[in-house]
mmCIF file of C-alpha atoms in Angstrom:
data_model
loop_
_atom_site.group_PDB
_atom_site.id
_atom_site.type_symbol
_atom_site.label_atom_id
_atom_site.label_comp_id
_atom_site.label_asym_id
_atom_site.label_seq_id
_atom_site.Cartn_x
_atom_site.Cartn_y
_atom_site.Cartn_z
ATOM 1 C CA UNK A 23 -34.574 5.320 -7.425
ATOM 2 C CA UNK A 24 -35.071 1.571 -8.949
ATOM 3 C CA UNK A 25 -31.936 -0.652 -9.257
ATOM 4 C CA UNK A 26 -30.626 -0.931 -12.914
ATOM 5 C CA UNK A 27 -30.650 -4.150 -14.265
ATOM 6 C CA UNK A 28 -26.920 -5.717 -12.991
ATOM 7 C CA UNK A 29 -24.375 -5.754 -16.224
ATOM 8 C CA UNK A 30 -22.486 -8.591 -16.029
ATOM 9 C CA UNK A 31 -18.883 -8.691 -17.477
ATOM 10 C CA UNK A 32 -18.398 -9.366 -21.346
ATOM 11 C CA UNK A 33 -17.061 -12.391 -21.831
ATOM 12 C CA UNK A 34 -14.470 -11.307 -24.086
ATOM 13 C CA UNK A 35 -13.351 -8.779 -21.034
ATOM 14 C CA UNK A 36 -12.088 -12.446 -19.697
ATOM 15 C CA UNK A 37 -9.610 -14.479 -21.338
ATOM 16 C CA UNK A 38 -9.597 -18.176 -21.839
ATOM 17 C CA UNK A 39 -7.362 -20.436 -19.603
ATOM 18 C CA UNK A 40 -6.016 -23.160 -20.551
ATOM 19 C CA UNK A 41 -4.108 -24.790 -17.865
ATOM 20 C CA UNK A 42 -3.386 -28.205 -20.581
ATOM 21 C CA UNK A 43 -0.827 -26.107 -21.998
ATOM 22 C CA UNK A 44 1.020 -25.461 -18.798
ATOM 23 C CA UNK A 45 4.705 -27.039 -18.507
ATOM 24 C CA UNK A 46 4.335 -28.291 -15.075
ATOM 25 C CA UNK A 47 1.007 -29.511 -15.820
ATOM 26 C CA UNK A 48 1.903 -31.614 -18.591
ATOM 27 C CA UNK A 49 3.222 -35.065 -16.387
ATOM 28 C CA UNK A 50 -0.826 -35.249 -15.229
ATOM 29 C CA UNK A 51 -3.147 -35.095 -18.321
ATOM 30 C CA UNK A 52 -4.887 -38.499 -18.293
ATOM 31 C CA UNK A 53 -8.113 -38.241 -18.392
ATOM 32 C CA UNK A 54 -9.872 -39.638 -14.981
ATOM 33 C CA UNK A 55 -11.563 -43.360 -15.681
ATOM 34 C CA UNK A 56 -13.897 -42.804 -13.219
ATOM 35 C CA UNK A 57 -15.469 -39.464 -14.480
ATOM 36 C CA UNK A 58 -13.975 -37.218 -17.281
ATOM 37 C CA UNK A 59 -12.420 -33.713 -16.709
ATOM 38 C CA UNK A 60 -16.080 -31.290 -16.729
ATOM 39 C CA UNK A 61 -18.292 -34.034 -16.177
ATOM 40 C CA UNK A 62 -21.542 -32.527 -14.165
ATOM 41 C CA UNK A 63 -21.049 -31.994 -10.472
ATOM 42 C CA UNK A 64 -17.118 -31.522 -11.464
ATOM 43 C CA UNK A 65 -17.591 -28.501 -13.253
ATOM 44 C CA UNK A 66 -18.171 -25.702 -10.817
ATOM 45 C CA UNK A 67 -19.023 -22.027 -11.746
ATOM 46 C CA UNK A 68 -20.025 -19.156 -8.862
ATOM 47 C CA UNK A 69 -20.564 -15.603 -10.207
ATOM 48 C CA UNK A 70 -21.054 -13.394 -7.574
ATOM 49 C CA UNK A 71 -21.960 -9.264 -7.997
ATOM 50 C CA UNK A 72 -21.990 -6.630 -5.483
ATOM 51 C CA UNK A 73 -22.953 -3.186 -5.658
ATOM 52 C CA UNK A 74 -24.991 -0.389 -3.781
ATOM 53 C CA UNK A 75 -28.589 -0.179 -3.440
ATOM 54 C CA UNK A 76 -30.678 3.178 -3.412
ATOM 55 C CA UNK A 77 -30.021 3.341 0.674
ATOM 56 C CA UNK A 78 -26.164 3.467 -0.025
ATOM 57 C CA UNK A 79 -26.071 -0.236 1.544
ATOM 58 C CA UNK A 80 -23.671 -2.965 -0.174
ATOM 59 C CA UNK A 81 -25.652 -5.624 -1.729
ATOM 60 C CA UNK A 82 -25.372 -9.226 -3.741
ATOM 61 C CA UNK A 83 -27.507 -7.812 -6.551
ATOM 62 C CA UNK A 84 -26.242 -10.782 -8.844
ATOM 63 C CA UNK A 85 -25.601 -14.481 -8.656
ATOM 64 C CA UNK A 86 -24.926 -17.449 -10.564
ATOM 65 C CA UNK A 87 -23.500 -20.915 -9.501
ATOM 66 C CA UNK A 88 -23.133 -23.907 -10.544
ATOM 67 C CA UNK A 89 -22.705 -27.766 -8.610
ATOM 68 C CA UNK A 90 -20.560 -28.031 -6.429
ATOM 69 C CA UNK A 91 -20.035 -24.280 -5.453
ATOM 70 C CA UNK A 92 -22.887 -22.898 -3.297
ATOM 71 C CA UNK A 93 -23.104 -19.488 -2.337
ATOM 72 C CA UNK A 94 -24.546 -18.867 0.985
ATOM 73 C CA UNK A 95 -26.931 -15.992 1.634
ATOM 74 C CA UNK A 96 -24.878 -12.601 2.120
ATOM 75 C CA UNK A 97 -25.039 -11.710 6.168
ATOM 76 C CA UNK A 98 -23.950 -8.444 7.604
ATOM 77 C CA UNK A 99 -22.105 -9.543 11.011
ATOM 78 C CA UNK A 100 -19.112 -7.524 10.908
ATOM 79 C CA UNK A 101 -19.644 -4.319 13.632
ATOM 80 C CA UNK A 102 -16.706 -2.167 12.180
ATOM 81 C CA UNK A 103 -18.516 -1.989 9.084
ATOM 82 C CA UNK A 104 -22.369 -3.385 9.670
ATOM 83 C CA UNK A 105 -23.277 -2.282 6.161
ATOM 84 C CA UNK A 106 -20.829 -4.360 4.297
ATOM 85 C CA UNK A 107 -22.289 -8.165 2.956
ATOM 86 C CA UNK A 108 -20.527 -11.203 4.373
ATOM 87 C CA UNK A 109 -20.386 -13.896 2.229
ATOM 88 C CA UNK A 110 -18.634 -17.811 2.332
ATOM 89 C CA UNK A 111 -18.470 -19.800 -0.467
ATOM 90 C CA UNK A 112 -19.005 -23.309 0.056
ATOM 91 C CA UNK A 113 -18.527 -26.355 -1.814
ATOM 92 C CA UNK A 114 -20.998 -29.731 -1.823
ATOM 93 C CA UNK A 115 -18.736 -31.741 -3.787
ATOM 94 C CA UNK A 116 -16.377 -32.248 -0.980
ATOM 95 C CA UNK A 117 -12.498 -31.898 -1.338
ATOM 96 C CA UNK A 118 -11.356 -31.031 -4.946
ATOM 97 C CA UNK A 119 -10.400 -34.801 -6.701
ATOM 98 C CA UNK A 120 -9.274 -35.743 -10.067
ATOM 99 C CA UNK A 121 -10.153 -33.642 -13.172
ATOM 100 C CA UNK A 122 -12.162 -30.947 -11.147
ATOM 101 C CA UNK A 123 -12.060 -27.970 -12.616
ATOM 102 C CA UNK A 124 -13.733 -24.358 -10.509
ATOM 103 C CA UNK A 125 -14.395 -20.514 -11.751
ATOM 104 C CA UNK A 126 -15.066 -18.133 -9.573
ATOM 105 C CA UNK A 127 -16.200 -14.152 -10.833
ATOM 106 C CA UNK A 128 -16.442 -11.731 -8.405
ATOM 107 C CA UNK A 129 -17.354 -8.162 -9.252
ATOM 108 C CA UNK A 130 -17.682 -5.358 -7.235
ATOM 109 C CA UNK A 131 -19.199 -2.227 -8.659
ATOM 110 C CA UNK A 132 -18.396 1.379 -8.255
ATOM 111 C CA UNK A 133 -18.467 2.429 -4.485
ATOM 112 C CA UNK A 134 -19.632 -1.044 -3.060
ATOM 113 C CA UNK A 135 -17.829 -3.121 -0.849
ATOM 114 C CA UNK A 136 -17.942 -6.456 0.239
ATOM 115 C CA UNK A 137 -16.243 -9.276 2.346
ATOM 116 C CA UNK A 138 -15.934 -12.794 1.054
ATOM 117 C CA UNK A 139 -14.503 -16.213 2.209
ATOM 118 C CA UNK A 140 -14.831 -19.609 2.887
ATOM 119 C CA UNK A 141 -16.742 -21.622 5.080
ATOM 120 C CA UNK A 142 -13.832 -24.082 5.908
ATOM 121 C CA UNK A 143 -10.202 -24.879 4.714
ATOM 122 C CA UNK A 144 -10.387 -26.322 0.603
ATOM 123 C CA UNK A 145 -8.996 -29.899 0.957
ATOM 124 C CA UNK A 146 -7.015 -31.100 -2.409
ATOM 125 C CA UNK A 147 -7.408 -34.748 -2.345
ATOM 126 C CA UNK A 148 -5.054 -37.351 -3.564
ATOM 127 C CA UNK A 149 -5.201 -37.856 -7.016
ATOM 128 C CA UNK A 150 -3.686 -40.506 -9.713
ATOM 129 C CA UNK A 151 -4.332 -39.293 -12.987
ATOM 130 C CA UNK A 152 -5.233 -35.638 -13.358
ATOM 131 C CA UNK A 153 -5.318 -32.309 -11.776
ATOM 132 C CA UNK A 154 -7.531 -30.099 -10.482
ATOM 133 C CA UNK A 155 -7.885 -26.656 -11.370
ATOM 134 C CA UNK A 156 -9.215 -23.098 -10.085
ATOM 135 C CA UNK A 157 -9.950 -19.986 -12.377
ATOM 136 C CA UNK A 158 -10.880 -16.652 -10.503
ATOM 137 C CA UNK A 159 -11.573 -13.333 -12.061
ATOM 138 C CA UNK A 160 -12.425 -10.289 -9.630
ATOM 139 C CA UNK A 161 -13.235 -6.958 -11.217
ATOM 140 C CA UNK A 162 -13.343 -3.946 -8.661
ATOM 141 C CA UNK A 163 -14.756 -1.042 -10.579
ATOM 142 C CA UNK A 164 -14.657 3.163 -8.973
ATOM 143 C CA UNK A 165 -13.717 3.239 -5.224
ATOM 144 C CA UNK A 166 -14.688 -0.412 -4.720
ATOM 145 C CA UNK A 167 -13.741 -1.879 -1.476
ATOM 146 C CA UNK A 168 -13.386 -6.061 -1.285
ATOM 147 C CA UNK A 169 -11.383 -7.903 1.068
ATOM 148 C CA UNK A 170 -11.130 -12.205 -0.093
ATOM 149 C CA UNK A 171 -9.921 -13.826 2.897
ATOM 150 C CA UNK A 172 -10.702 -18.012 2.594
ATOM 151 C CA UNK A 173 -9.530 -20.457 5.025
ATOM 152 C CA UNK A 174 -6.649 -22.292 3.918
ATOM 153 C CA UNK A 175 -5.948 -24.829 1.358
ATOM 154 C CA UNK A 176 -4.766 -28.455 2.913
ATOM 155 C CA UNK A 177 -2.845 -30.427 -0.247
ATOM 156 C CA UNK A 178 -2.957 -34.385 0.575
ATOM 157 C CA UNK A 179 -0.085 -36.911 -0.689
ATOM 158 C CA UNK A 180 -0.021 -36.916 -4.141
ATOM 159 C CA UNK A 181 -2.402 -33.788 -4.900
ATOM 160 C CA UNK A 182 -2.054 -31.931 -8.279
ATOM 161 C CA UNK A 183 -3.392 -28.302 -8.312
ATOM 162 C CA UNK A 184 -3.584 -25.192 -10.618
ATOM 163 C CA UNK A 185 -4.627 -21.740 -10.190
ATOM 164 C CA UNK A 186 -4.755 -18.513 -12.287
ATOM 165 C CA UNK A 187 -6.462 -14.784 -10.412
ATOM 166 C CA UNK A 188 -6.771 -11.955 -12.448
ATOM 167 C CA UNK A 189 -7.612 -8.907 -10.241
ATOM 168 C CA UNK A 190 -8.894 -5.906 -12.712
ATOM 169 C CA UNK A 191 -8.763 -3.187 -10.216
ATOM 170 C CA UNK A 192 -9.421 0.869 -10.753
ATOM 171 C CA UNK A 193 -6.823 2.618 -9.668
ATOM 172 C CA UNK A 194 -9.034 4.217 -6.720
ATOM 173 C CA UNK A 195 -10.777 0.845 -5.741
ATOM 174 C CA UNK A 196 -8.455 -1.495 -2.985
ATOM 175 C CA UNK A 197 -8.479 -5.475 -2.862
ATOM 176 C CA UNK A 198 -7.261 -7.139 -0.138
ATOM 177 C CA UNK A 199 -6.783 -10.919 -1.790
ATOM 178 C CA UNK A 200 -5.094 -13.425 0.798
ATOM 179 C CA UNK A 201 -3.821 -17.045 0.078
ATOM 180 C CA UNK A 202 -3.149 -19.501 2.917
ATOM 181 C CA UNK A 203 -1.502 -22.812 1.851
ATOM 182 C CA UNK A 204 -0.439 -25.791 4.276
ATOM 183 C CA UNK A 205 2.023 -27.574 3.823
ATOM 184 C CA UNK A 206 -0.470 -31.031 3.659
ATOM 185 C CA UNK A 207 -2.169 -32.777 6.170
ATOM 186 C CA UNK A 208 0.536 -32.371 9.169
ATOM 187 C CA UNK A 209 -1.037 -34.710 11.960
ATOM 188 C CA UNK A 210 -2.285 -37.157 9.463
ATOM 189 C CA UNK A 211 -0.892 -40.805 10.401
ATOM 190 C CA UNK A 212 2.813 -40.303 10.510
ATOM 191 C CA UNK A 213 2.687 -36.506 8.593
ATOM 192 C CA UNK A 214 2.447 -36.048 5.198
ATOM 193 C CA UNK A 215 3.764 -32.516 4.406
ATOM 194 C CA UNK A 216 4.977 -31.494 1.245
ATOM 195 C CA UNK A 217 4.162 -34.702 -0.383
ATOM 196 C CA UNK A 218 2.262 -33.486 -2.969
ATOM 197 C CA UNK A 219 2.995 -33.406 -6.591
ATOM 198 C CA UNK A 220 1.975 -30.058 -7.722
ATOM 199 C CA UNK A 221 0.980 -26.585 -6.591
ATOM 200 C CA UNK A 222 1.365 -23.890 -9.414
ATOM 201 C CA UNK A 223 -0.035 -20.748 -8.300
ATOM 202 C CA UNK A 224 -0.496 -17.515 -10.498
ATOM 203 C CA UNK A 225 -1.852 -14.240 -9.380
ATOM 204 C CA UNK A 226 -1.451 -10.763 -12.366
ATOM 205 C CA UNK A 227 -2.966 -7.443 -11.766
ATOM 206 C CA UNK A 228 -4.399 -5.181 -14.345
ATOM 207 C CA UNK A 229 -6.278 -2.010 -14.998
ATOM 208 C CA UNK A 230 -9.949 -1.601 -16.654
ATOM 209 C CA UNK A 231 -8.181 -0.233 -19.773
ATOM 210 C CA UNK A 232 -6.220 -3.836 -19.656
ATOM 211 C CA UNK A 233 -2.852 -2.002 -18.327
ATOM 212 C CA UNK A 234 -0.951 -5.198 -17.061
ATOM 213 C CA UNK A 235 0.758 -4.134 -13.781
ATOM 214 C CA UNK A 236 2.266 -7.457 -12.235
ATOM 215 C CA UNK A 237 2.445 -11.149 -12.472
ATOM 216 C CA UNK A 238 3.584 -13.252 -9.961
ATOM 217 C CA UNK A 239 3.787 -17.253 -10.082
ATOM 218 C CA UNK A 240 5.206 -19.703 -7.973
ATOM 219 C CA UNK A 241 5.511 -23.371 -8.918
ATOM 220 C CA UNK A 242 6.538 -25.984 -6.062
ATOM 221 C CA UNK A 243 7.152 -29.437 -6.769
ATOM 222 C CA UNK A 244 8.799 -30.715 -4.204
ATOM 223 C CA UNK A 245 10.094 -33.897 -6.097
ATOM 224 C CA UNK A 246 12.151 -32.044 -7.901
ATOM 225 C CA UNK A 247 13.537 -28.700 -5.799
ATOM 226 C CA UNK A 248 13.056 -29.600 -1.965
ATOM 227 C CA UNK A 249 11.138 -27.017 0.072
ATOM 228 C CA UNK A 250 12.994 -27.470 3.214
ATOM 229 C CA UNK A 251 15.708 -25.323 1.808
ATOM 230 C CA UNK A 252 16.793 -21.834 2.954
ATOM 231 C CA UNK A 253 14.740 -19.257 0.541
ATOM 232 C CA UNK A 254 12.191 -21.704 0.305
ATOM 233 C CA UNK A 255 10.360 -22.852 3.309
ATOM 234 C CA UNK A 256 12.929 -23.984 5.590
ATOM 235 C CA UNK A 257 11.747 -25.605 8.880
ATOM 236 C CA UNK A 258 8.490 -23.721 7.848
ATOM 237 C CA UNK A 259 5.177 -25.677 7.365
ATOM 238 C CA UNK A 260 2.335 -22.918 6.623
ATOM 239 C CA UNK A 261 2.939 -19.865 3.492
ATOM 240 C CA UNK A 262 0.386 -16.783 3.258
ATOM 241 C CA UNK A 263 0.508 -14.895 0.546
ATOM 242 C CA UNK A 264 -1.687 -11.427 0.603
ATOM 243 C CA UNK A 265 -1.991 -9.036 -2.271
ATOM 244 C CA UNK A 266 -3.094 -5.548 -1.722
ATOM 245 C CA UNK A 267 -4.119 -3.232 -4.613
ATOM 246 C CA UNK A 268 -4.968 0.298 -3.357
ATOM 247 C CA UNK A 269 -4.177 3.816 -4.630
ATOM 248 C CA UNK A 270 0.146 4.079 -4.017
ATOM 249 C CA UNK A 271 -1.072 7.011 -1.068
ATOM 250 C CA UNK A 272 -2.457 4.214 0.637
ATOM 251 C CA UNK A 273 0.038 1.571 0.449
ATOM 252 C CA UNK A 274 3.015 4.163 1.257
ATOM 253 C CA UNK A 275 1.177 4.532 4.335
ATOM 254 C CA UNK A 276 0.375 0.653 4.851
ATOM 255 C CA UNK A 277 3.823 -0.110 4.618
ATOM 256 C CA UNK A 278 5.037 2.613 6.925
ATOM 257 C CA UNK A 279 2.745 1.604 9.559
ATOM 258 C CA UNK A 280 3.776 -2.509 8.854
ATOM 259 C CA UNK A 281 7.341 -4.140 10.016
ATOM 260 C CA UNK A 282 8.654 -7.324 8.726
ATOM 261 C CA UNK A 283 10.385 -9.606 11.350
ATOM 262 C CA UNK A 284 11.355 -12.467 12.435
ATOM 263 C CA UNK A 285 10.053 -14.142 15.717
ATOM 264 C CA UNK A 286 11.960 -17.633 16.637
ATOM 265 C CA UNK A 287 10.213 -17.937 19.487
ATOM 266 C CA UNK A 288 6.989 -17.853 18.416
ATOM 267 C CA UNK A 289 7.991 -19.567 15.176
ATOM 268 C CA UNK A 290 6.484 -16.904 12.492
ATOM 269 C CA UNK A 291 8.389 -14.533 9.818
ATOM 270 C CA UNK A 292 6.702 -11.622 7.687
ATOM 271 C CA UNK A 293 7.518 -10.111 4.911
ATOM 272 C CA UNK A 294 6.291 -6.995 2.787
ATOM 273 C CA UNK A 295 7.618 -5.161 -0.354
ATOM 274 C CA UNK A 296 5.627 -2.808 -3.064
ATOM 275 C CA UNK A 297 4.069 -3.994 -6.183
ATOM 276 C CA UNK A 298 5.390 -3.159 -9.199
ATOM 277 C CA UNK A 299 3.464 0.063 -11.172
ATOM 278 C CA UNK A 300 2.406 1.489 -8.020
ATOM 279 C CA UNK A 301 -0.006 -1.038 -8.150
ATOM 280 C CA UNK A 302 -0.313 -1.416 -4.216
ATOM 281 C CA UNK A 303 1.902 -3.906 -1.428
ATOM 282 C CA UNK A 304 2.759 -7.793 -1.496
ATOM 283 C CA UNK A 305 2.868 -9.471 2.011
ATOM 284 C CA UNK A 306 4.166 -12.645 3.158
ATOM 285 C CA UNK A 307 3.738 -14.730 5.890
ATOM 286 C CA UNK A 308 5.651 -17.945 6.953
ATOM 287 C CA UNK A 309 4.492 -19.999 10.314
ATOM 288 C CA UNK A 310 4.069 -23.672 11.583
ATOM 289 C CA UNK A 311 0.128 -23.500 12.294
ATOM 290 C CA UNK A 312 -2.773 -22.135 10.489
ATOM 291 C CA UNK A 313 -4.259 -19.919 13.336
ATOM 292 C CA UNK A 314 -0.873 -17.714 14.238
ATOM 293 C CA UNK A 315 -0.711 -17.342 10.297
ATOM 294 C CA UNK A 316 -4.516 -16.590 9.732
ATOM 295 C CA UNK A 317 -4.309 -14.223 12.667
ATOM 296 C CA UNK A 318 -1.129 -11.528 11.216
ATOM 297 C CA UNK A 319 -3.042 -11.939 7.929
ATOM 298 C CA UNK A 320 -6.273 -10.411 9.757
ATOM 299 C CA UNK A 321 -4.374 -7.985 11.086
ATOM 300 C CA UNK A 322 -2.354 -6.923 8.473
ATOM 301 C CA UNK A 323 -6.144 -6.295 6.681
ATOM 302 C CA UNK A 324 -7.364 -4.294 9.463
ATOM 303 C CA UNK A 325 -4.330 -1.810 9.051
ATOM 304 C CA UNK A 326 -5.820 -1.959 5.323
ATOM 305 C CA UNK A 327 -9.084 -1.488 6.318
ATOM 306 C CA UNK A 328 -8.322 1.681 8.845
ATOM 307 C CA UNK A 329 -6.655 3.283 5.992
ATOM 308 C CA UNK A 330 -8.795 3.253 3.097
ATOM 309 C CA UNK A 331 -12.121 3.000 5.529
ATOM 310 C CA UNK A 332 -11.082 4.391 8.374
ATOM 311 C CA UNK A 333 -12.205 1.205 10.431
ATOM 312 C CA UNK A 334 -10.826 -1.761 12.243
ATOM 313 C CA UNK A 335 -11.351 -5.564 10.983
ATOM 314 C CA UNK A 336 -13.380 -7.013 14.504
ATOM 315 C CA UNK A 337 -11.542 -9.863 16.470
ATOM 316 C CA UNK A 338 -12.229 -13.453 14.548
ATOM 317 C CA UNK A 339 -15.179 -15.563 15.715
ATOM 318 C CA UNK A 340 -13.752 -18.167 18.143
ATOM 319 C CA UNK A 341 -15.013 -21.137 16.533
ATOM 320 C CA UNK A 342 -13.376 -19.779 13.092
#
C-alpha cells in the first residue's frame, strides 16, 4: 500500500507567539545594529514529520528547514527499539546571538514513534541589545510514541533567552520532553554562573480538541531574585526539567516505580509530582554536572519507555 501524501498541520492549528509582548522581555527590545531581528541565516525554521511506512517501520516522511537548523539524516542505532528513527538537530549558525529567533514542529502521526535530540549542548551567547528566542510545537497524534531528549543549554554572561512548547498530545500517545539548563559556562575564566540576564521558560499541554491541560513557566533573572536561595537552586549549578504525557494508567505506574531523594554525597536531588488533568508526571532534577544529571534523566525515560513499550532505553554512547 503507497504512502499518502504527508498532511502537514494547519497553520491556524498553531497560534502566533509573540514574545515582544512579554513583561520580562520588555528591558531587551533594541533592535541588533549589526543584523536586525529575522534577518536571513537568523531566522531558523525545522519541520520535522514522522509516521509509519507500509512495513510498520517509523519513518521521517516529511521535512522542512530553514538556515541555521539542519536536520541530519534519521539513523536507527538504538537496539531496544531498532525500528525507531534517531534524529539530532543541529545548528550551522553557531551559538544563538542577538535577535535570533528558532521554530521547531515536530509531528508524530498515529502509531509512529521516534527519538530526537541534539547533536551538542545549545550555547546562548552574550548579548547587548536583544534576545533570542525559541518556538516549538510537537503534535503526537493516536498511540504516538516520541521521546525529545537534547543536550543541554549553556547561558553565557549576559545572555537573554525565551522559549514557548506547546505539546498537543492524544490522550493514548506518550511524550517524553526533557530540558537540561546550566547554570552558564562554570569553568570559564574565573566562573560565570548565573550571570545571565534572562531565561523565561514556558512549557502548556493540550489535547487535539484544544483541551488546555497545564501550563507551567518559570522566569529567572537572577539580578533581581538570587538563585542561590533555598527553593531555588541553592548550592545547585545544573536544573532538568522532564515532562511526561502518557495515558494516567501509565504514569500511576511511572511514579510508583520512581522515588524522589536526596543524595549529599553524590550532590544530586529528584523530584516528581503528577500533572494536572491526568495529563501524565513532571520530574525534576537538580545536580552540579551535566553528565550525573543527563544520566537520571535517561533513566527516568527508560522506566517510561518499559512501560508504554515494554523496552529499556540502551546505555548512552560514551563519547555523548
Amino acid at each position: 500500500m503507497p504512502l499518502q501524501p504527508f498532511e502537514k498541520l494547519k497553520d491556524t492549528t498553531i497560534p502566533e507567539v509573540d514574545f515582544s509582548t512579554a513583561r520580562e522581555m520588555q528591558p531587551y527590545l533594541t533592535e541588533p545594529p549589526q543584523m536586525y531581528v529575522g534577518a536571513p541565516g537568523k531566522h531558523g525554521y525545522l519541520r520535522l514529520g514522522f509516521e509509519l511506512d507500509p512495513r510498520g517501520k517509523s519513518i521521517l516522511r516529511d521535512l522542512d528547514r530553514r538556515v541555521p537548523l539542519i536536520a541530519q539524516q534519521e539513523l536507527y542505532f538504538d537496539e531496544a527499539m531498532p525500528e525507531m528513527p534517531c534524529l539530532y538537530i543541529l545548528s550551522s549558525g553557531g551559538p544563538n546571538v542577538d535577535g535570533d529567533r528558532y521554530q521547531q514542529d515536530i509531528t508524530v502521526r498515529k502509531d509512529a514513534f521516534a527519538w530526537v535530540s541534539t547533536g551538542a549542548a545549545t550555547k546562548l551567547a552574550e548579548m547587548r541589545y536583544n534576545y533570542s528566542g525559541m518556538i516549538q510545537n510537537i503534535v503526537l497524534e493516536e498511540n504516538a510514541y516520541l521521546e525529545f531528549m537534547p543536550e543541554p543549554v549553556i547561558p553565557c554572561k549576559h545572555t537573554r533567552f525565551i522559549s514557548d512548547t506547546r505539546l498537543n498530545v492524544h490522550p493514548t500517545a506518550t511524550v517524553f520532553y526533557s530540558e537540561i539548563y546550566m547554570g552558564g559556562r562554570k569553568y570559564y575564566k574565573d566562573g560565570e554562573l548565573f550571570q545571565y540576564d534572562i531565561l523565561s521558560v514556558c512549557s502548556h499541554g493540550e489535547r487535539p480538541d484544544g483541551e488546555q491541560l497545564f501550563r507551567e513557566k518559570f522566569v529567572i533573572d537572577p539580578n533581581v531574585v538570587p538563585v542561590r536561595q533555598l527553593g531555588v537552586m541553592g548550592h545547585y549549578d545544573v536544573f532538568a526539567n522532564v515532562i511526561v504525557m502518557t495515558p494516567k494508567e501509565n504514569a500511576d505506574k511511572i511514579y510508583e516505580a520512581t522515588d524522589a531523594f536526596i543524595d549529599r554525597e553524590k550532590n544530586i536531588a529528584v523530584g516528581i509530582t503528577h500533572l494536572p488533568n491526568d495529563a501524565g508526571l513532571l520530574f525534576k532534577v537538580l545536580g552540579m554536572e551535566p553528565g550525573p544529571v543527563k544520566k537520571i534523566v535517561r533513566e527516568f525515560c527508560s522506566k517510561v519507555r518499559m512501560q508504554v513499550k515494554g523496552k529499556p532505553v540502551p546505555p548512552e554512547f560514551p563519547w555523548r
